[in-house]
Short mmCIF file of N, CA, C and O in Angstrom, two decimals:
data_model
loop_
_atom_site.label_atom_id
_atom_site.label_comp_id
_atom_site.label_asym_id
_atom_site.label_seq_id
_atom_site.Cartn_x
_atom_site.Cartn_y
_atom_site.Cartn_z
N UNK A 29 13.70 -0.34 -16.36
CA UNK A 29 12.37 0.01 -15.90
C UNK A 29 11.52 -1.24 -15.73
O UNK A 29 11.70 -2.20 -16.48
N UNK A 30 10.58 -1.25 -14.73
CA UNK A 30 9.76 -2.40 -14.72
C UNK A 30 8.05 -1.57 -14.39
O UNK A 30 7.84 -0.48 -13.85
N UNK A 31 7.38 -2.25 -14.77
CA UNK A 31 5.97 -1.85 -15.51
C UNK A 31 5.58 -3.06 -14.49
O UNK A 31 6.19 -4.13 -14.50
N UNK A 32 4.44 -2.75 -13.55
CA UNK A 32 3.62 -3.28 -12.30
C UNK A 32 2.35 -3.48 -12.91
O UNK A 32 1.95 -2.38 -13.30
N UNK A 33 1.63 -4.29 -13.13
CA UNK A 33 0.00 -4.08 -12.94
C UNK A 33 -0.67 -5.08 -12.16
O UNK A 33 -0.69 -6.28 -12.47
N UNK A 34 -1.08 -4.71 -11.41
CA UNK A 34 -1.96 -5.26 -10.45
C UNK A 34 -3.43 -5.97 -10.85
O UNK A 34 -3.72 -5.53 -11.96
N UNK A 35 -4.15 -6.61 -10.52
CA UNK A 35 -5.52 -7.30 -10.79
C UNK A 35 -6.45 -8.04 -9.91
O UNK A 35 -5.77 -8.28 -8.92
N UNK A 36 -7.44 -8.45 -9.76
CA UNK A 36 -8.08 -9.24 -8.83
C UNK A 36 -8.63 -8.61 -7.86
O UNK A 36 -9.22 -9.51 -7.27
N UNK A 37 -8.86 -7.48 -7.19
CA UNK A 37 -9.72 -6.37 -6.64
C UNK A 37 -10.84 -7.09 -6.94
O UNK A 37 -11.03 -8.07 -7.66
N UNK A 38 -11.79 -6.21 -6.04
CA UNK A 38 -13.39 -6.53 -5.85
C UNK A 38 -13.51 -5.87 -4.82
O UNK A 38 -12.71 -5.18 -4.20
N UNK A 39 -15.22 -6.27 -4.56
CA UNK A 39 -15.93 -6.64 -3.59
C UNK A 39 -16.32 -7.95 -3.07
O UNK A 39 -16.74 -8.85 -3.80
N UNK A 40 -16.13 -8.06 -1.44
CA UNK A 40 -15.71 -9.46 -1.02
C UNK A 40 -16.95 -9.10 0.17
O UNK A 40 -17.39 -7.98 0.41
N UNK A 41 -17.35 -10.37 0.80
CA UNK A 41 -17.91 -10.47 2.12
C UNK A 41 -17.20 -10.65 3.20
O UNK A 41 -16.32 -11.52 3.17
N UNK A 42 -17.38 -10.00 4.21
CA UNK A 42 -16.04 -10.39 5.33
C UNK A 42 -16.07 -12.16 5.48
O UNK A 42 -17.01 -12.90 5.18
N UNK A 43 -15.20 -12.40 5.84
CA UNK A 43 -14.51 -13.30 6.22
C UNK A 43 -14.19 -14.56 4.90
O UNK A 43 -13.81 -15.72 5.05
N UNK A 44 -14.46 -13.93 3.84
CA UNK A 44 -14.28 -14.19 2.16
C UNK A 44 -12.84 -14.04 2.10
O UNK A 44 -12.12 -13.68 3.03
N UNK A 45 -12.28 -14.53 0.29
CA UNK A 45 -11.17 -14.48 0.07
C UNK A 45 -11.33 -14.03 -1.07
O UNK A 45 -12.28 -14.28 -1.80
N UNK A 46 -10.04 -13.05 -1.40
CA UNK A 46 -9.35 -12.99 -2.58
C UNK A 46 -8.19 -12.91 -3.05
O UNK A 46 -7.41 -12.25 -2.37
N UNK A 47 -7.72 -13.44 -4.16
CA UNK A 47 -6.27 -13.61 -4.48
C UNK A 47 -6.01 -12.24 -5.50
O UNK A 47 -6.81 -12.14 -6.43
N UNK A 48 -5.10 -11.35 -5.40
CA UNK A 48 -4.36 -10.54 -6.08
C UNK A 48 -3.21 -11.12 -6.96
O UNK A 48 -2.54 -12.11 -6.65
N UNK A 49 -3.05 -10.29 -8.21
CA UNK A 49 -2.25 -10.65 -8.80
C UNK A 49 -1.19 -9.37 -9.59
O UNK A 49 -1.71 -8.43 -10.18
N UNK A 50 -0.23 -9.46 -9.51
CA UNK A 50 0.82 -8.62 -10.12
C UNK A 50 1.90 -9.06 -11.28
O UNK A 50 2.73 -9.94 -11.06
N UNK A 51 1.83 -8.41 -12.46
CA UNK A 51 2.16 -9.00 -13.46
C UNK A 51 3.10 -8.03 -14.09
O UNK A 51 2.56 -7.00 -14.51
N UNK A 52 4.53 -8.15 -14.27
CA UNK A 52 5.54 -7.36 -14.13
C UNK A 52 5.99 -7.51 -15.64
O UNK A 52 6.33 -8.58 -16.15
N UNK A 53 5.95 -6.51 -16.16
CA UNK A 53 6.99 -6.26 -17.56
C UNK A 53 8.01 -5.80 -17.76
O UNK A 53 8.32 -5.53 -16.61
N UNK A 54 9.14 -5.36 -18.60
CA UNK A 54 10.00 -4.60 -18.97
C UNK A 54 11.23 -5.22 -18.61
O UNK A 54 12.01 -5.46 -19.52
N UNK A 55 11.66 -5.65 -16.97
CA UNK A 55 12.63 -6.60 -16.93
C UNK A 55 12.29 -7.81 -15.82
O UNK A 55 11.23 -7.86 -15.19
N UNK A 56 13.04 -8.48 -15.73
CA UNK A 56 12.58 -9.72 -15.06
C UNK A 56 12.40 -9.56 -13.26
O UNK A 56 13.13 -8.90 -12.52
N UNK A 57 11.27 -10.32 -12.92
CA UNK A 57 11.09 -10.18 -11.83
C UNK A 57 12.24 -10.43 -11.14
O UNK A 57 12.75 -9.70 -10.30
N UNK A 58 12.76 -11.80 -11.63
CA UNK A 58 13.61 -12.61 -10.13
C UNK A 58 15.47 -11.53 -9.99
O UNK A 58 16.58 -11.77 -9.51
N UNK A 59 14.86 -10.44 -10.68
CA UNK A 59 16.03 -9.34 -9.70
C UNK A 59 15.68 -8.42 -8.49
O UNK A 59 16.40 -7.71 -7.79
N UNK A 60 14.02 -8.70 -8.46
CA UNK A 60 14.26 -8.07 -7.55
C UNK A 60 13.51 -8.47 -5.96
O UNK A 60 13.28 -9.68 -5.98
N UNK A 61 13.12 -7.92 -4.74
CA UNK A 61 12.19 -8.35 -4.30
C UNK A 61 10.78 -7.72 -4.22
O UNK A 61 10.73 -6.51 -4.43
N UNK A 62 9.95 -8.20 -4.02
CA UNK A 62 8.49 -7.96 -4.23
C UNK A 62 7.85 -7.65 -2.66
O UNK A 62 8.38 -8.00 -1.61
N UNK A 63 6.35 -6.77 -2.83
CA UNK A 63 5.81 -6.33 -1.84
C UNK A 63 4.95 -6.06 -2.43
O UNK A 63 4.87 -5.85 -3.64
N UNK A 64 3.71 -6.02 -1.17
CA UNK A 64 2.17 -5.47 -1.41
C UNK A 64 2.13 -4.67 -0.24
O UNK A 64 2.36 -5.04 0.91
N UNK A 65 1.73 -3.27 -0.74
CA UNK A 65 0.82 -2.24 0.16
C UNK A 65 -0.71 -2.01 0.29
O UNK A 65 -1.49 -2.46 -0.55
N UNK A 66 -1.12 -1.29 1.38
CA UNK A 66 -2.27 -1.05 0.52
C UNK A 66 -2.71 0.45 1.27
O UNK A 66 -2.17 0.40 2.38
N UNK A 67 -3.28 1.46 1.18
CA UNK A 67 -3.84 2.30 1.22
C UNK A 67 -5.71 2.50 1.28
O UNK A 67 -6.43 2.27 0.31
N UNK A 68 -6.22 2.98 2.67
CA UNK A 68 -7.19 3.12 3.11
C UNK A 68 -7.69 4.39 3.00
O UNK A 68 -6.82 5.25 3.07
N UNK A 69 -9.01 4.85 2.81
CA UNK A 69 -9.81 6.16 2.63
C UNK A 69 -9.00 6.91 3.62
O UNK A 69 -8.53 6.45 4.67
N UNK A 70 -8.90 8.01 3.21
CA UNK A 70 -7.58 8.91 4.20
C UNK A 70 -6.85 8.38 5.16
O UNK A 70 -6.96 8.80 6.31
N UNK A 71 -6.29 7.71 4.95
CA UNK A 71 -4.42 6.94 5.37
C UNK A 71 -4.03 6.94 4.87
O UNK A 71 -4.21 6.91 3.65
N UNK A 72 -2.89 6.98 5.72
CA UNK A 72 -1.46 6.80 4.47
C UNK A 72 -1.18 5.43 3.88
O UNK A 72 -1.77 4.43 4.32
N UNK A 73 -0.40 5.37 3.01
CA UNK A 73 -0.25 4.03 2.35
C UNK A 73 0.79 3.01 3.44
O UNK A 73 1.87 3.43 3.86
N UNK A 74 0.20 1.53 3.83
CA UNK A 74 0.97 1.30 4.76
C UNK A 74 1.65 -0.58 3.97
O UNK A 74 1.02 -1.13 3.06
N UNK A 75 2.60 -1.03 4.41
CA UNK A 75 3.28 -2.10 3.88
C UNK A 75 2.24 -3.09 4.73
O UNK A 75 1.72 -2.95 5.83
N UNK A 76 2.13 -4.43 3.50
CA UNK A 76 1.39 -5.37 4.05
C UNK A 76 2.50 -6.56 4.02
O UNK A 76 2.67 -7.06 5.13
N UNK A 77 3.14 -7.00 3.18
CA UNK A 77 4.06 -8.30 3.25
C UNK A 77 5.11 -7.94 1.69
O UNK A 77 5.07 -7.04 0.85
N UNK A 78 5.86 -9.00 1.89
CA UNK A 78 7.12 -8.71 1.09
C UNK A 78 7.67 -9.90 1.06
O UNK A 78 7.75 -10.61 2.06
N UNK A 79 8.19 -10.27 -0.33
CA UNK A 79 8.71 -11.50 -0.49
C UNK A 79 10.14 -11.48 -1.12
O UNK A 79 10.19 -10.66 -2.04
N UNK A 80 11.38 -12.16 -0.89
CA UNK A 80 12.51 -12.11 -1.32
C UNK A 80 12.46 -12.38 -2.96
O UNK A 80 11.51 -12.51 -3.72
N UNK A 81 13.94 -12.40 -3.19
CA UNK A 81 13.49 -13.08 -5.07
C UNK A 81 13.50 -14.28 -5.32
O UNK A 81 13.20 -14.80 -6.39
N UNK A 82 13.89 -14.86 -4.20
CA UNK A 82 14.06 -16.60 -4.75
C UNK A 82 12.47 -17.14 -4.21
O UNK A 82 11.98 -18.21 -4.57
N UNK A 83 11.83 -16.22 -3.33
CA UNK A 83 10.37 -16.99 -2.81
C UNK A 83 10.25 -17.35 -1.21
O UNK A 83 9.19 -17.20 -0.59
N UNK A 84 11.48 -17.86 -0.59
CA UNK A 84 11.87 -18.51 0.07
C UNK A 84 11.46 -17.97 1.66
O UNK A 84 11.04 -18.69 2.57
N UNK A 85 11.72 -16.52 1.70
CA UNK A 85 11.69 -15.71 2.50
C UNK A 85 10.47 -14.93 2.46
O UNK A 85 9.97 -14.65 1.37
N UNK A 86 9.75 -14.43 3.90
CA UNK A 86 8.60 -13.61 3.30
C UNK A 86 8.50 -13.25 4.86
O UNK A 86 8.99 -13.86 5.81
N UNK A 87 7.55 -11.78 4.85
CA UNK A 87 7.40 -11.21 6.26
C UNK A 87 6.23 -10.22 5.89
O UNK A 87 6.05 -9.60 4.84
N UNK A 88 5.42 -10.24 7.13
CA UNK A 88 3.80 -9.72 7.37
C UNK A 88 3.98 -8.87 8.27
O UNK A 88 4.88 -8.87 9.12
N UNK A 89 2.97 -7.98 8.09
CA UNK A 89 2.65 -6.59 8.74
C UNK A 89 1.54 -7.44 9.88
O UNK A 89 0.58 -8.09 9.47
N UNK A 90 1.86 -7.31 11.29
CA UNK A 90 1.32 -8.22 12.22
C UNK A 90 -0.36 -8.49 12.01
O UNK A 90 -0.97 -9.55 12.14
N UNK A 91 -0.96 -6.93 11.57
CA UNK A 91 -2.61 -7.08 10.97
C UNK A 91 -2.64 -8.37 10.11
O UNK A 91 -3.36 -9.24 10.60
N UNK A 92 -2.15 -8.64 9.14
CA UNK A 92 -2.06 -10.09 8.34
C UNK A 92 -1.97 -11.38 8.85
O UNK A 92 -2.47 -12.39 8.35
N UNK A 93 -1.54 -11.33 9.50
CA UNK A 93 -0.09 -12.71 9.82
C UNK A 93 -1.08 -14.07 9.81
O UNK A 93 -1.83 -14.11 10.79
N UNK A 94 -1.17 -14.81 9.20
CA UNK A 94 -2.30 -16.01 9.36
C UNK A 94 -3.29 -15.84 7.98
O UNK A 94 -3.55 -16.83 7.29
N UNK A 95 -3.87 -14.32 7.60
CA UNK A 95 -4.45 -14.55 7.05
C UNK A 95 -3.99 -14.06 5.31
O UNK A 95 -4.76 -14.39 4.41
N UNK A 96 -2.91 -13.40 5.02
CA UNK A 96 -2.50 -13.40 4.18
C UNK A 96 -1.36 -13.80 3.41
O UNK A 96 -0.32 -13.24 3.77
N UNK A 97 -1.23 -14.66 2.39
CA UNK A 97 0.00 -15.23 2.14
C UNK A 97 0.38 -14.36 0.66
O UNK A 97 -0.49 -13.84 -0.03
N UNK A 98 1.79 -14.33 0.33
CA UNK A 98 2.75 -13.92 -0.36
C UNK A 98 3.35 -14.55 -1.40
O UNK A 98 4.48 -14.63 -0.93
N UNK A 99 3.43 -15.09 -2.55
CA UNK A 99 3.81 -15.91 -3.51
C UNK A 99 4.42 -15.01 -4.66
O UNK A 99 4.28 -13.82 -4.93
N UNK A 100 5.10 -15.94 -5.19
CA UNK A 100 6.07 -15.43 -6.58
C UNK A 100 5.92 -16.57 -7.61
O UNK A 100 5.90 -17.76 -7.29
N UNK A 101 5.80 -16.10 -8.99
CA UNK A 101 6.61 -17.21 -10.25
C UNK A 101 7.17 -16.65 -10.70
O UNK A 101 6.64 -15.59 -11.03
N UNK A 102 8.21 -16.77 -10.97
CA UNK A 102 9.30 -15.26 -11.76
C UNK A 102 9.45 -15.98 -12.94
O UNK A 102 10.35 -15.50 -13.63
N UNK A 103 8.72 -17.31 -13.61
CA UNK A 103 8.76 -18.00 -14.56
C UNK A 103 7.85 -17.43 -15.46
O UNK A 103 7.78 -17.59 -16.68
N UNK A 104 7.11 -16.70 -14.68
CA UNK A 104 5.49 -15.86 -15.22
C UNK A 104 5.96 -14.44 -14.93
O UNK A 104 5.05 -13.65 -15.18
N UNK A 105 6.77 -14.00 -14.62
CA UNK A 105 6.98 -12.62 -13.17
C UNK A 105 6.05 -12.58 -13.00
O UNK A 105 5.46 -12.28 -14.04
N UNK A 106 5.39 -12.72 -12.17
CA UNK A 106 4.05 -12.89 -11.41
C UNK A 106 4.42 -12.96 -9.97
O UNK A 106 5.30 -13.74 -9.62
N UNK A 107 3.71 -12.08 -8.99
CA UNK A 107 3.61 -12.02 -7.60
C UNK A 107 2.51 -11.93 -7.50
O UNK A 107 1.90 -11.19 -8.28
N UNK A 108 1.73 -12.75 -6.33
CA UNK A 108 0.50 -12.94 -5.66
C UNK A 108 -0.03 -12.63 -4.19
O UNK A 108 0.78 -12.66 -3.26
N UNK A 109 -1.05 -12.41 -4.01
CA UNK A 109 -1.33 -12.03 -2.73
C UNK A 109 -2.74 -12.48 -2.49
O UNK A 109 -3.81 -11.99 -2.88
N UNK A 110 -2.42 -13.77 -1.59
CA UNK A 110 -3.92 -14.91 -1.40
C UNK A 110 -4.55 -13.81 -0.28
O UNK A 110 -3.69 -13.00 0.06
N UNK A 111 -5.46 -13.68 0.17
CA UNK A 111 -6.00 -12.85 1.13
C UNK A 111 -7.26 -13.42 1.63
O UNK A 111 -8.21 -13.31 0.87
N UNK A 112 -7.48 -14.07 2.87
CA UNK A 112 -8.24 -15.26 3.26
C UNK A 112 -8.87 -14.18 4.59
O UNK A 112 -8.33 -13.16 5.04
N UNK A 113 -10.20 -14.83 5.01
CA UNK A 113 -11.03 -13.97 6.59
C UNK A 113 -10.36 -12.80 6.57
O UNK A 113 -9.46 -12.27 7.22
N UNK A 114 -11.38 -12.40 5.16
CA UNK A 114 -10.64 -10.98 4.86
C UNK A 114 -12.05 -10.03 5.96
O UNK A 114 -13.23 -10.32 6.11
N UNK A 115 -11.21 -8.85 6.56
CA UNK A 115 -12.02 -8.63 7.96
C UNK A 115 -12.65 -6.84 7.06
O UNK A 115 -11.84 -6.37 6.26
N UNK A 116 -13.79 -6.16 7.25
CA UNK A 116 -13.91 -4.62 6.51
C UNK A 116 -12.51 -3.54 6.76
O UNK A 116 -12.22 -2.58 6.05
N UNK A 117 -11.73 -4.06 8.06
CA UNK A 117 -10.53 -3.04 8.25
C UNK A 117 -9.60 -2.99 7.06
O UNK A 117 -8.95 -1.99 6.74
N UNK A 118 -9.59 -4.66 6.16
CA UNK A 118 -8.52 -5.02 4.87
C UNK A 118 -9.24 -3.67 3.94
O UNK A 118 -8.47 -2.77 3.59
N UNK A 119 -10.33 -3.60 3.66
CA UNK A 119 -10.52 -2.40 2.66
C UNK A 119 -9.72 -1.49 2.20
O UNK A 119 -9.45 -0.59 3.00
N UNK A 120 -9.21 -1.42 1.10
CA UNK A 120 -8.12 0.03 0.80
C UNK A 120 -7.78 -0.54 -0.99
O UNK A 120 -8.44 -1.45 -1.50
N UNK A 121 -6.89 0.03 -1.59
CA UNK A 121 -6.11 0.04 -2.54
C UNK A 121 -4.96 -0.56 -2.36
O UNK A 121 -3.99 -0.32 -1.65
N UNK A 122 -5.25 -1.49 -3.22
CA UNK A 122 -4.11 -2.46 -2.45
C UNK A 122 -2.18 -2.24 -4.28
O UNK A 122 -2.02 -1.90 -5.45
N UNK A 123 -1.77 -2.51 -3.63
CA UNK A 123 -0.40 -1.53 -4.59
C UNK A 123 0.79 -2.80 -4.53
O UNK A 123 1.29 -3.29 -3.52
N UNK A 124 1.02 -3.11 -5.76
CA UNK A 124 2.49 -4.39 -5.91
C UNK A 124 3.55 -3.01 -6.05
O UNK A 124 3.37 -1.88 -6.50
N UNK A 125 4.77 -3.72 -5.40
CA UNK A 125 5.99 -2.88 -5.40
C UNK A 125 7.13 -3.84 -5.33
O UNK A 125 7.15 -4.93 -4.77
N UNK A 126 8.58 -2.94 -6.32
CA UNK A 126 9.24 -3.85 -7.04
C UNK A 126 10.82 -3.22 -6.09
O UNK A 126 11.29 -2.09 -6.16
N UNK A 127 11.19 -4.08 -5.49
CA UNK A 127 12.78 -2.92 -5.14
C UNK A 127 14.12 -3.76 -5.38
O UNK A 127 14.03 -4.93 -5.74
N UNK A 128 15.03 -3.32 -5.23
CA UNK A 128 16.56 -3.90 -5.34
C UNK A 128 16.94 -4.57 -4.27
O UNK A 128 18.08 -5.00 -4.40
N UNK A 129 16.33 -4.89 -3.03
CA UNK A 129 16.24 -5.39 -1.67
C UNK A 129 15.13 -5.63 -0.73
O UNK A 129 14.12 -4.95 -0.88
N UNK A 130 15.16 -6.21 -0.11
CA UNK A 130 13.79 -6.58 1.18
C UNK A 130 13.63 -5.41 1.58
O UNK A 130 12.54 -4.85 1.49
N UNK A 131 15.11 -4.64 2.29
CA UNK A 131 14.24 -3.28 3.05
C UNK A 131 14.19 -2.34 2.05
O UNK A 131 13.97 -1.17 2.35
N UNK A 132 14.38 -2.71 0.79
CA UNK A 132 14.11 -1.47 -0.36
C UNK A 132 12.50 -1.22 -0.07
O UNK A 132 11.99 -0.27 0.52
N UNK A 133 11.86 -2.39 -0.68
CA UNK A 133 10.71 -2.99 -1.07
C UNK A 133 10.15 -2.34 0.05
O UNK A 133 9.49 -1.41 -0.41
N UNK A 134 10.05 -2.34 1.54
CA UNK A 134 9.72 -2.49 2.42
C UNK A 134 9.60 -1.13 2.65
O UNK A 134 8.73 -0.85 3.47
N UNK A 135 10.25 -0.14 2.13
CA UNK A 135 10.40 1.19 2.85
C UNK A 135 10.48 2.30 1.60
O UNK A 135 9.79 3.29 1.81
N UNK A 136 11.19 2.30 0.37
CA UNK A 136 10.96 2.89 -0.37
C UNK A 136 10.99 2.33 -1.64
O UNK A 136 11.66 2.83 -2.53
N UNK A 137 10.44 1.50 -1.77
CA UNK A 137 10.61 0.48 -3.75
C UNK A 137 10.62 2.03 -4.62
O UNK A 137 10.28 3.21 -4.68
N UNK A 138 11.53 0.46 -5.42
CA UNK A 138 11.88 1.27 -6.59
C UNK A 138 10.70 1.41 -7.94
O UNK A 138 10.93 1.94 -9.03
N UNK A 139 10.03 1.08 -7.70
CA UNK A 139 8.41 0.77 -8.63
C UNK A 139 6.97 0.28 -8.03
O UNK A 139 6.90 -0.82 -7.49
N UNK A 140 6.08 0.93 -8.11
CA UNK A 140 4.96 1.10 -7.99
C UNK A 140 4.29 0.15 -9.23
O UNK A 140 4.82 0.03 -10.33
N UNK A 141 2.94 -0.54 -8.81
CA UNK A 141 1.49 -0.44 -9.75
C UNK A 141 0.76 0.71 -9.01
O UNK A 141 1.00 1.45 -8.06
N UNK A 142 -0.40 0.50 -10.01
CA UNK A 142 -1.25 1.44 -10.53
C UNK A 142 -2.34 1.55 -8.87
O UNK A 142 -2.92 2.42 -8.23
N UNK A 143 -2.09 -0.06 -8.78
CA UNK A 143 -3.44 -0.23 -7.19
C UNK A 143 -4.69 -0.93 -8.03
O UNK A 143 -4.90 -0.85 -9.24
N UNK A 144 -5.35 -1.54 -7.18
CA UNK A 144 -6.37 -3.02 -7.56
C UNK A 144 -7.16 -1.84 -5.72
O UNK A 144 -6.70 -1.34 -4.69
N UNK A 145 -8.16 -1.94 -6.23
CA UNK A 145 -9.27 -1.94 -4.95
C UNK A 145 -9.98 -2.94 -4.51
O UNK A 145 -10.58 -3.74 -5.23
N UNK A 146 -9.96 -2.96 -3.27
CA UNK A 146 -10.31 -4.40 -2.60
C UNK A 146 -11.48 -3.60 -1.22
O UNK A 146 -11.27 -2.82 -0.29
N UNK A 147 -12.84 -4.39 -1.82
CA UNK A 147 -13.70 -3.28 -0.89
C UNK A 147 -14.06 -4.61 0.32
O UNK A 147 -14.12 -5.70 -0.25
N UNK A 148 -14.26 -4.68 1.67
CA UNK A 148 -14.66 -5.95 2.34
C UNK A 148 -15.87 -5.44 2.89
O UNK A 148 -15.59 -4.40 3.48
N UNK A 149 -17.74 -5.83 3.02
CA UNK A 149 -18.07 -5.35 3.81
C UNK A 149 -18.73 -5.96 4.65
O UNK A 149 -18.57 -7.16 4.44
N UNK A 150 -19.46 -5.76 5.60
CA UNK A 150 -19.66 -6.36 7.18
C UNK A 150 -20.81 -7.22 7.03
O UNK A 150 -21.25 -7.84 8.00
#
């Protein structure tokens, strides 16, 4: 079992930054790969980026691409999510997810957090 908690939520001004943080217990990060979702006032929950286990590898949901980056320390299990000209559309619940593969992670992880809210406004 692995235990997710998420942190670093707020309220931001558009074109502000904030860094998320995910802090993994129970077994070690670097088995598996990592992802951030996030979920908007009635939407569905949609994938934002995803990082392999060694770090090395990483891929963005095209809304991101430039402005959000993806990081790991599996020395800490710790996964991060820098989030830079953050725009009011970023607004939602943002969710770390833990899977046995990239397209695990990507499509159905095997572990959930709890969600960090991240409000942006205009």
């Amino acid at each position: 079992q692995v235990q997710l908690e998420e942190s670093g939520g707020g309220l931001v001004q558009a074109g502000g930054s904030l860094r998320l943080s995910c802090e993994a217990s129970g077994r070690t990060l670097s088995s598996y790969a990592m992802g951030w979702f996030r979920q908007a006032p009635g939407k569905e929950r949609e994938f934002v980026a995803r990082i392999n286990w060694s770090g090395d590898s990483t891929y963005y949901v095209d809304s991101v691409k430039g402005r959000f980056t993806i990081s790991r320390d599996n020395g800490k299990n710790m996964v991060y999510l820098q989030m830079n000209s953050l725009k009011p559309e970023d607004t939602a619940v943002y969710y770390c997810a833990a899977g046995r593969s990239q397209v695990i992670v990507t499509t159905t992880p095997d572990y959930w957090g709890q969600g960090t809210q991240v409000t942006v406004s205009s």
